[in-house]
Tab-separated table of C-alpha atoms and ligand atoms in Angstrom:
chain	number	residue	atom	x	y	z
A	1	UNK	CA	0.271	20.844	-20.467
A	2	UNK	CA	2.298	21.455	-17.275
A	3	UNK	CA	1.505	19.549	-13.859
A	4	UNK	CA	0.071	21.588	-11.713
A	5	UNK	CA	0.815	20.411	-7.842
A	6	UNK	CA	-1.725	21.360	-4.765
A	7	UNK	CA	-1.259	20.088	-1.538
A	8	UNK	CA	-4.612	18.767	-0.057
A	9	UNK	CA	-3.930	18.346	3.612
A	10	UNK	CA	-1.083	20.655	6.052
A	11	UNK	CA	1.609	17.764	6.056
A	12	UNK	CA	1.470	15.450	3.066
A	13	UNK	CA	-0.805	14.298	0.111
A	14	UNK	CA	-0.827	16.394	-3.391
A	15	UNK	CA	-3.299	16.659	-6.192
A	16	UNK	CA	-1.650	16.959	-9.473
A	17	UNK	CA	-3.603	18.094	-12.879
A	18	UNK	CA	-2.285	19.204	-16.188
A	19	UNK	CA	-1.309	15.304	-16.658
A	20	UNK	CA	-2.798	12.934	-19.122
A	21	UNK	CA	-1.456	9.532	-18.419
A	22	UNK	CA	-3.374	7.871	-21.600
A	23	UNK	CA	-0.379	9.531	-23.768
A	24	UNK	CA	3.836	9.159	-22.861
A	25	UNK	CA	4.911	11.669	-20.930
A	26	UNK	CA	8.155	13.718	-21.403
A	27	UNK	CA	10.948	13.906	-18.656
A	28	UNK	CA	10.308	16.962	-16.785
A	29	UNK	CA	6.978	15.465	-16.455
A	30	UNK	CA	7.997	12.830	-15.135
A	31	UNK	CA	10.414	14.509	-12.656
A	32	UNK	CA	7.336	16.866	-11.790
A	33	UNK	CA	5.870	13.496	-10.598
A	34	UNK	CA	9.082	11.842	-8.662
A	35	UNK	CA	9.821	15.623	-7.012
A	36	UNK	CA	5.701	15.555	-5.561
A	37	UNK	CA	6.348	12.322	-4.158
A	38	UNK	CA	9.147	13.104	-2.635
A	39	UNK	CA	7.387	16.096	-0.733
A	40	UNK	CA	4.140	14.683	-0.522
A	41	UNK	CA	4.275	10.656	0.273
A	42	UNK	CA	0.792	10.341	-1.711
A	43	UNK	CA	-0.366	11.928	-4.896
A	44	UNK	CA	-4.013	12.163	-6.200
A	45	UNK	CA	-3.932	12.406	-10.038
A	46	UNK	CA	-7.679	13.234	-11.512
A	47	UNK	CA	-9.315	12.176	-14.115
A	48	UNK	CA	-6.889	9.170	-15.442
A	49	UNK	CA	-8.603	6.500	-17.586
A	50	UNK	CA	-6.343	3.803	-18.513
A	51	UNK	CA	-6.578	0.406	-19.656
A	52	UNK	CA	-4.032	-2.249	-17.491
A	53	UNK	CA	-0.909	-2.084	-20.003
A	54	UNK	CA	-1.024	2.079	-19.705
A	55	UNK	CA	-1.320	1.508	-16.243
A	56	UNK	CA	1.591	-1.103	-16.134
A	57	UNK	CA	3.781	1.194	-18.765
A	58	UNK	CA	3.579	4.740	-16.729
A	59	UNK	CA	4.395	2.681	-13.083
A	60	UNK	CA	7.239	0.890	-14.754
A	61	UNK	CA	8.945	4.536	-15.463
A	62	UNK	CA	9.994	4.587	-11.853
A	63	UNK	CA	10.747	0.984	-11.384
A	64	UNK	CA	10.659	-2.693	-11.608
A	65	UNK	CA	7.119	-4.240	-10.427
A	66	UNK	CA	5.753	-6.750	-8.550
A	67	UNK	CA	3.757	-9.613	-9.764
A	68	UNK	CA	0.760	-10.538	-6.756
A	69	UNK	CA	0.862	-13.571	-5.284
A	70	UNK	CA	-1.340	-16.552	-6.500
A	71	UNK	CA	-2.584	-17.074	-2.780
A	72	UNK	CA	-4.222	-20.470	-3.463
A	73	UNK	CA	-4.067	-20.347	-7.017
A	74	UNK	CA	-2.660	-24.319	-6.821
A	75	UNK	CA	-5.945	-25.216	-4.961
A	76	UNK	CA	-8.229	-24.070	-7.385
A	77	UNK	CA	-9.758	-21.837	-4.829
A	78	UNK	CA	-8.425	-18.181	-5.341
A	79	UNK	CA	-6.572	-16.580	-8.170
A	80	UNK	CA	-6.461	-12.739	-7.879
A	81	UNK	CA	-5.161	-11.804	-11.490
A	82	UNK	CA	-7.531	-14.227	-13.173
A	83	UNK	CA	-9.668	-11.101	-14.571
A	84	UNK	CA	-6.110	-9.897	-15.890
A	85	UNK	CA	-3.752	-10.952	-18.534
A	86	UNK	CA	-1.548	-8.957	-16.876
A	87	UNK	CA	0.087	-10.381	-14.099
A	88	UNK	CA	1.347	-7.260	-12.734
A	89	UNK	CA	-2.181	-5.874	-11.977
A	90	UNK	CA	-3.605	-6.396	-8.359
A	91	UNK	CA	-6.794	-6.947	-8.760
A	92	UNK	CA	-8.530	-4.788	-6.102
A	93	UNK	CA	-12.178	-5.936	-6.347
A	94	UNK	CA	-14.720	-7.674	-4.802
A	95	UNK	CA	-15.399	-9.120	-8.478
A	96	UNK	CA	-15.131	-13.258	-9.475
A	97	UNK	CA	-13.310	-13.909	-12.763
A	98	UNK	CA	-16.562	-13.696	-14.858
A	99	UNK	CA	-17.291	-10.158	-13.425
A	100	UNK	CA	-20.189	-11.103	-10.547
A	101	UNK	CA	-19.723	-9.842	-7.234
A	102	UNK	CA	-18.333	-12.790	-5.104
A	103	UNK	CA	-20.087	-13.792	-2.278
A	104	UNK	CA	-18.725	-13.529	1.408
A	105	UNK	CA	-17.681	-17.001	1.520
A	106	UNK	CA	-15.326	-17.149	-1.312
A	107	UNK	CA	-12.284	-17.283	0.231
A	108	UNK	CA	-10.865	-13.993	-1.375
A	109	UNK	CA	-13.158	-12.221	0.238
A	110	UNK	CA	-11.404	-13.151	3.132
A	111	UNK	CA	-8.451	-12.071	2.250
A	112	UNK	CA	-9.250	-9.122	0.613
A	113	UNK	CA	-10.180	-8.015	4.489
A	114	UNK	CA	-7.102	-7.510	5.288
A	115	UNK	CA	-6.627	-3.955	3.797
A	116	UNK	CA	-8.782	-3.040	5.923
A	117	UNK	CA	-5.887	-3.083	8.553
A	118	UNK	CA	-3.202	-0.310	8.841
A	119	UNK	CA	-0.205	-1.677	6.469
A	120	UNK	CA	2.151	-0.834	4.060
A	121	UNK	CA	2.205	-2.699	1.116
A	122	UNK	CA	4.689	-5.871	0.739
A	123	UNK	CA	5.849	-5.044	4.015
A	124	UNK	CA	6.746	-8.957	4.222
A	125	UNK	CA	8.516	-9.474	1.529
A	126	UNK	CA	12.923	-8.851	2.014
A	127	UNK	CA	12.582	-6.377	-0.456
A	128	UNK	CA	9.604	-4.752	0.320
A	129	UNK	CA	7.018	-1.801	-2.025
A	130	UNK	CA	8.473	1.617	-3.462
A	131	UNK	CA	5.653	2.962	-4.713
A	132	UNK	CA	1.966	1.656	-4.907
A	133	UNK	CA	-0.595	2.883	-7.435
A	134	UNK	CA	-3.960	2.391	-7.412
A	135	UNK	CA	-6.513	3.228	-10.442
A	136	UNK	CA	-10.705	3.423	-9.759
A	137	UNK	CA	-12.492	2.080	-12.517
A	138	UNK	CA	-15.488	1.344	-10.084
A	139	UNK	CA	-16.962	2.831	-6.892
A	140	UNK	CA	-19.647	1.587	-4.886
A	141	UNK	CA	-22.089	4.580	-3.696
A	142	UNK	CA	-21.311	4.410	-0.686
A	143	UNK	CA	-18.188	3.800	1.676
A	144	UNK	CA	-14.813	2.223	0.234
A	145	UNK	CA	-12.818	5.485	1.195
A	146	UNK	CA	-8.716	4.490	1.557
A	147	UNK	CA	-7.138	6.465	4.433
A	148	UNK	CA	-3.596	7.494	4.781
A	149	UNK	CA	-1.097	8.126	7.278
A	150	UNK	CA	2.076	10.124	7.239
A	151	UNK	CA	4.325	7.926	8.991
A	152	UNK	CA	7.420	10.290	8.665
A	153	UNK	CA	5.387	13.499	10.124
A	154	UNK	CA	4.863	10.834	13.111
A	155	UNK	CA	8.315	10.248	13.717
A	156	UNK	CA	9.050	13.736	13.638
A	157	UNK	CA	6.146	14.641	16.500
A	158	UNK	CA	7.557	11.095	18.675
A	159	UNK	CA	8.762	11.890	22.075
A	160	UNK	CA	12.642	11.817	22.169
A	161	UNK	CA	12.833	9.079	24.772
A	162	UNK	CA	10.693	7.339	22.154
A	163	UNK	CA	13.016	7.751	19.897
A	164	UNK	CA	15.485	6.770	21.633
A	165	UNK	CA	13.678	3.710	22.322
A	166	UNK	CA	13.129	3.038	18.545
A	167	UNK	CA	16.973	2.921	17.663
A	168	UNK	CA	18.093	0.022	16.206
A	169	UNK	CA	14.893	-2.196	16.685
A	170	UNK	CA	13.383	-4.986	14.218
A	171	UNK	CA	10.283	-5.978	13.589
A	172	UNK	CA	9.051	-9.450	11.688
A	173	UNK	CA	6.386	-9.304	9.155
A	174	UNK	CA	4.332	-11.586	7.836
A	175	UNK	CA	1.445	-12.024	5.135
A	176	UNK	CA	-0.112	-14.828	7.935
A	177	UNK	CA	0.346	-12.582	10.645
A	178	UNK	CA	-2.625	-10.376	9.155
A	179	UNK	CA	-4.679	-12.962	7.544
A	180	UNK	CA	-5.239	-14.797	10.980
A	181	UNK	CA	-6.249	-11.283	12.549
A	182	UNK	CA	-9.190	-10.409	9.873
A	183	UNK	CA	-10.561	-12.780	7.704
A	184	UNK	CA	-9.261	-16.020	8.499
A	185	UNK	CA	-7.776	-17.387	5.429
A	186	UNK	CA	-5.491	-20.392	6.886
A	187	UNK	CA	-2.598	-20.744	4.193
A	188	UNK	CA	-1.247	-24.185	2.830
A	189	UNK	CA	1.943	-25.119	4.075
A	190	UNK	CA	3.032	-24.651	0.500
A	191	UNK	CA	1.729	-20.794	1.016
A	192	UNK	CA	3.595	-20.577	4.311
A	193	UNK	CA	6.857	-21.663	2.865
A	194	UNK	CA	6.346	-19.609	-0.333
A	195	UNK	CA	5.946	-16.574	1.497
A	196	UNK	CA	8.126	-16.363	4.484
A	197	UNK	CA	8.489	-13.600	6.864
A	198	UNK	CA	10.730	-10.605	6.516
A	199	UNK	CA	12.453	-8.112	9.046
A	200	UNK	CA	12.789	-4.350	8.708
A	201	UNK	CA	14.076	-1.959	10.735
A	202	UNK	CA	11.605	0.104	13.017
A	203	UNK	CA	12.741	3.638	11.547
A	204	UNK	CA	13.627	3.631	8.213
A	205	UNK	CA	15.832	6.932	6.153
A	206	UNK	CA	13.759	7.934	2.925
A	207	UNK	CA	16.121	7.429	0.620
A	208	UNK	CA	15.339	10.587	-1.409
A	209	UNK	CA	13.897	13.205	1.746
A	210	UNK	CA	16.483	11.711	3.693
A	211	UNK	CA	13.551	11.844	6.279
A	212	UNK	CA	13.595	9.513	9.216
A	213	UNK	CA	9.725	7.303	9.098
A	214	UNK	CA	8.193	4.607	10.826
A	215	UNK	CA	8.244	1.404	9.132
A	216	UNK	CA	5.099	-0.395	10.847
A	217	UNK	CA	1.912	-2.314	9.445
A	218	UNK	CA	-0.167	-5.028	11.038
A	219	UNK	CA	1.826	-7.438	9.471
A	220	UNK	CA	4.493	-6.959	12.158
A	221	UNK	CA	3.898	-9.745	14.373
A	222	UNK	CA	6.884	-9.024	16.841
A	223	UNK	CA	9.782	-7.214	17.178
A	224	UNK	CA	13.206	-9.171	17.035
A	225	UNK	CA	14.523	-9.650	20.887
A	226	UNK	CA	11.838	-8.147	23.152
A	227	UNK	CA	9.113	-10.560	24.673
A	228	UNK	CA	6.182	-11.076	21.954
A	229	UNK	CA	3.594	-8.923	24.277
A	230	UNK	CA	6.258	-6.489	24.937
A	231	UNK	CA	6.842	-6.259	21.006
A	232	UNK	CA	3.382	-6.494	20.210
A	233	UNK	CA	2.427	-3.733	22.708
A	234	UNK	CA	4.834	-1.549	21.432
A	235	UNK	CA	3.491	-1.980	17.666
A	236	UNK	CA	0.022	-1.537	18.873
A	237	UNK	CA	1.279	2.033	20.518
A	238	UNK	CA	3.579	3.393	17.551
A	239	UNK	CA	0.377	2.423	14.854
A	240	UNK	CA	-1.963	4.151	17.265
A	241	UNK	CA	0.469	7.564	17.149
A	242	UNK	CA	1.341	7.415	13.861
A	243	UNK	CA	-2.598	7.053	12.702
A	244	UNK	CA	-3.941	9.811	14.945
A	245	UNK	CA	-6.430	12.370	12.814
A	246	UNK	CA	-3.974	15.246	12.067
A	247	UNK	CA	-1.247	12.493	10.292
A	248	UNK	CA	-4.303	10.835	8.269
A	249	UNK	CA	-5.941	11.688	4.784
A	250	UNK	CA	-8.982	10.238	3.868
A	251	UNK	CA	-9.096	9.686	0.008
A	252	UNK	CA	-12.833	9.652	-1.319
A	253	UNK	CA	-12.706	8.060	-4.725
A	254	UNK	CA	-13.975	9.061	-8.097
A	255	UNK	CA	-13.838	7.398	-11.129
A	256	UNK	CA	-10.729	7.777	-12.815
A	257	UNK	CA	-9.003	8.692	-10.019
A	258	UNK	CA	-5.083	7.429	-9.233
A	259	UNK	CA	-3.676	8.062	-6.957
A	260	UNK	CA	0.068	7.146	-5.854
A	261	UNK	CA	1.549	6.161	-1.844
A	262	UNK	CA	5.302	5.768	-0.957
A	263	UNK	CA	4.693	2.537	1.168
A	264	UNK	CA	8.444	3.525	2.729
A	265	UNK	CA	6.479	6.656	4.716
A	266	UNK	CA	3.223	5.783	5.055
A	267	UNK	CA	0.132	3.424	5.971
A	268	UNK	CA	-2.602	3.068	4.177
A	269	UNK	CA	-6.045	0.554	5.037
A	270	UNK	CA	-9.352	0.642	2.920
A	271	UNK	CA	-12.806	1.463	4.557
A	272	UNK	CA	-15.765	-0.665	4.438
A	273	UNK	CA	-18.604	-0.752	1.601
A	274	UNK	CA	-21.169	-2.769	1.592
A	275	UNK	CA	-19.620	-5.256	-0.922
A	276	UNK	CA	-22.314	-7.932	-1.281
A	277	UNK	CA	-24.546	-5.520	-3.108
A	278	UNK	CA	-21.966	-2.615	-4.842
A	279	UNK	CA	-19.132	-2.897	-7.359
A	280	UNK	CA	-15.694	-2.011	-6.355
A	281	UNK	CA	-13.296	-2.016	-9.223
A	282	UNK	CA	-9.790	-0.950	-8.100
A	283	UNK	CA	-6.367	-2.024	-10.403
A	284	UNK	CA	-3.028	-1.624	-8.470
A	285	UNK	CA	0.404	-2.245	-9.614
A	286	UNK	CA	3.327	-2.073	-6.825
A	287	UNK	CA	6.556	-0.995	-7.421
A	288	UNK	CA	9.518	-2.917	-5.385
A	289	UNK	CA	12.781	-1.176	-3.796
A	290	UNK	CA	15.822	-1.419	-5.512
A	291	UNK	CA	18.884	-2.220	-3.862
A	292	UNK	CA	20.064	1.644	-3.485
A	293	UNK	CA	16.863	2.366	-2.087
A	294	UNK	CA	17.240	-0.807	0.490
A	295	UNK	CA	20.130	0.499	1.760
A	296	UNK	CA	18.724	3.370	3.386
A	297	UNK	CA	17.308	0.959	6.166
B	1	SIN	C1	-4.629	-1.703	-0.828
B	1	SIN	O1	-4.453	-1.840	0.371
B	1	SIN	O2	-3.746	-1.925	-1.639
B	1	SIN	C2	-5.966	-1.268	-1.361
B	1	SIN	C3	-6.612	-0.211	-0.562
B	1	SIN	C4	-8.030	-0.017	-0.970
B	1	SIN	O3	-8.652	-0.941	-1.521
B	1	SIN	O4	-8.577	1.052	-0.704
């Protein structure tokens, strides 16, 4: 089998077939793979069923992974791998431990609202998310679409004044910053100092396109030196450019589907389903920059 590469929207996203992830794959395979991301940003690869450690064994080809944090875990209240045995799976469900839908007042619930914000994954951690892939074991019927924005084809269509404007500016992100917009999960002080902020440059350099992106998510809470308004005003404006319709791709799941972002040149948020009464079974694994790639900034 050879991978067979379709584009699926007129400036980024792929569909690849002639891939079965359930078996090793060779290295022009895997190149096949690396190259679409490289053009594409996101990749949509059919008809994938795999259990967590095939999951965790294909994502580590391109890198080392991140293990989610426990929010809570200490408390007894939340614990997002506690389906898993495998602490590098997010578990991206609206499922309890013992496989019943939780209600809306468990507390992950709450958190789990925040994907439904623009962001790019691990945005506030230092060394922030390569790749992110996500597998669908479960769909509801109804709703729980994932949208996704080219954040480098924004940059491109930016006024140059804007640009201009963009050169050399921070911004601060934090986990918090989101989870006290939607939801209202109010972390431990433990939490807080477990997961400090982290600052990233504005416009980032792909590494491998060597194309310029934005590097924004709604955990920026403010951009380093400007006025907090000032910095949050400008955040507000760049996310609503860079998620206009033509720079967005709205991914309608299937079962089996995976499909794979670069969180360094684009956003991503999850769509609503009505998640009191449907099963949503999603499994992600993330995989972090490396120091070459962290250099690019
Ligand atoms: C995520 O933000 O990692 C998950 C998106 C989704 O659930 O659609």
């Amino acid at each position: 089998m050879k991978p067979v590469v379709t584009p699926l929207h007129p400036l980024f996203v792929a569909k690849i077939t002639g891939v079965d992830l359930g078996r090793p794959i060779d290295d022009t395979t895997q190149g096949a793979i690396e190259s679409a991301m490289d053009t594409y940003a996101v990749c949509v690869l059919p008809g994938q069923n795999l259990e967590n450690e095939e999951l965790i064994a294909f994502s580590r080809l391109y890198g080392p992974l991140e293990v989610p944090t426990d929010i809570a875990g200490k408390s007894g209240v939340t614990g997002r791998n506690r389906r898993f045995a495998f602490r590098e799976i997010f578990d991206i469900s609206n499922l309890d431990e013992n496989g019943g839908i939780r209600g809306e007042q468990d507390p992950r619930s709450a958190i789990r609202q925040i994907t439904q914000l623009w962001h790019t994954d691990l945005a506030f951690r230092q060394g922030s998310a390569k790749w992110s892939m996500l597998h669908a074991k479960v769909i509801p019927p109804a709703g729980g679409d994932t949208e996704f924005a080219d954040t480098r084809a924004a940059y491109d269509a930016l006024p140059d004044a804007m640009k201009r404007r963009l050169e050399g500016l921070t911004a601060e992100h934090s986990l918090w910053h989101s989870t006290a917009k939607r939801g209202g999960y109010v972390p431990t002080e433990e939490e807080r100092r477990s997961n400090p902020p982290a600052r990233h440059k504005l416009v980032r350099r792909h590494p491998c396109s060597r194309r310029n992106a934005l590097y924004i998510a709604s955990y920026a809470s403010h951009i380093v030196g400007m006025p907090v308004e000032d910095g949050q005003a400008l955040l507000a404006e760049l996310i609503e450019f860079a998620t206009q319709p033509q720079f967005v791709y709205r991914h309608k799941w299937q079962v089996g589907d995976l499909v794979i972002w670069d969180n360094r040149c684009t956003m991503h948020r999850a769509t609503p389903f009505s998640a009191t009464d449907h099963v949503r079974d999603m499994r992600r694994t993330t995989i972090v920059e490396r120091a070459a790639d962290l250099l690019a900034e």
